[in-house]
Amino acid sequence: MRRLLLGFFLLFAIPMPAQTIAIRAGNLIDPASGSVARNQIILIRDQKIAEVGPNVAIPAGAQVLDLSSEWLMPGVIDSHTHVTFQLPNMSTPLEENYLEVSKGMRVLQGLKIAQTLLNAGITTIRDVGNEADYASVDVRNAINKGWFVGPTILTSGKIIAAFGGQSSGVPPEAGPVWRFEYIDADGPWEIRKAVRQNIFYGADLIKLVSDNSDYFYSEEEIRAAADEAHKAGRALAVHCYKTEEANNVINGGADSLEHGWHLTDDQLRLMKAKGTFLAGTEFPEAHFVQGGYPDGKAVAAAAIDRLRRAYTIGVKMVFSTDAVTEMPGESRADMTWDYLAGWRQAGVPPAAVLKAMTTNAAELLRIQKERGAISAGLFADIIAMPANPLDDTEALRKVNFVMKNGAVIRNSK
Ligand SMILES: [Zn+2]
């Protein structure tokens, strides 16, 4: 008992000096402006950035990390992931996951993929459903408790959709197996209830699928979801493949439209006017083809064309992947970087891509006062690489330093 008391006394009586880290940053990229500041000092204390500048004094006893030959930027945010979901290919029926993979396995898979992403420099993810029975909520909570190392996760909980979720061909006698990861909600009040259910079980944002069936959500239904989500301080993400229904999504007040590969110029202009983010998930052609997606080549080309048009029109865009299939010899992180080629093909300059990965994403995720920039007061989510991603975003494949919340996750410089 005495020993315990002594330990208690020592633990609380002696103030431990907060671990301070000073990074010598050779080339510090500010994605908001696309500018680079040379030879900066970043001071990190208590998980956050305390000071940044060329003449910051390094306190005695601080741990100094020399990244003076590196290019540094805020950690990447992927605004459309499904870490607890993996299919052999896109032809695999979704139901296989509900019926053959337990929630426990989905949680473990999510943790593994989340850690893979963090190691590659993706320090924050916005997970948009297909998470079994709130598996991503559990992964997020376990990481937030400090049980495991992982990225910052914002997750949507179950996907809200019209009857049937994203399933098809399920016979009535099999029962609503899709409810393992979808909430059936038809009509404004059912949608409001589904939003409340998700928030109760821990959702950080709300995700709707607007048009996966012959029926689709009306503007009134989208507005109900947006209203209910916004009242609770959450953003609304809406999956929308088809063209005619997109107006309902945009006019109904969604914060982001997911996919939208065939949006017209008029719809993109409407999104710009309303400030709707495009989470465009422009799958690389190779992923579509490997995944067995019908008309994969044509859809990939359409997505690149729409990305080009969205950029030209000036829609606010976030970097978003949606990788869920397996690519031989590639990790989920490798697959994430495969999306960079599409942005290049669409003629989007690297500076705009980095902004989509950081500044814009932080705004959509409503975390711009916490993450998405390297400035005083924000959490220290910092990555570094030997080449300049403003010249070529492929430099991101060579990230050799990752810091999240002020902790060094990887330093293989
Ligand atoms: Zn998705």
Short mmCIF file of C-alpha atoms and ligand atoms in Angstrom, two decimals, residues 80-82 128-130 159 166 207 239 241 258-259 281 283 321-324, ligand 1:
data_model
loop_
_atom_site.label_atom_id
_atom_site.label_comp_id
_atom_site.label_asym_id
_atom_site.label_seq_id
_atom_site.Cartn_x
_atom_site.Cartn_y
_atom_site.Cartn_z
CA HIS A 80 -13.97 8.09 -49.08
CA THR A 81 -12.75 4.82 -47.58
CA HIS A 82 -14.27 1.53 -46.48
CA VAL A 128 -18.44 5.99 -45.49
CA GLY A 129 -20.21 2.82 -44.48
CA ASN A 130 -20.16 -0.81 -45.47
CA ILE A 159 -25.52 3.40 -44.79
CA GLN A 166 -27.40 -1.88 -52.06
CA LYS A 207 -24.13 8.59 -45.50
CA HIS A 239 -23.75 8.30 -52.96
CA TYR A 241 -24.20 7.20 -59.58
CA GLU A 258 -19.98 10.76 -53.80
CA HIS A 259 -18.98 9.31 -57.20
CA THR A 281 -13.81 8.41 -56.39
CA PHE A 283 -11.29 4.54 -59.95
CA THR A 321 -10.73 6.61 -53.34
CA ASP A 322 -13.39 3.98 -52.50
CA ALA A 323 -10.89 1.12 -52.92
CA VAL A 324 -12.53 -2.09 -51.70
ZN ZN B 1 -17.85 3.82 -51.47
#
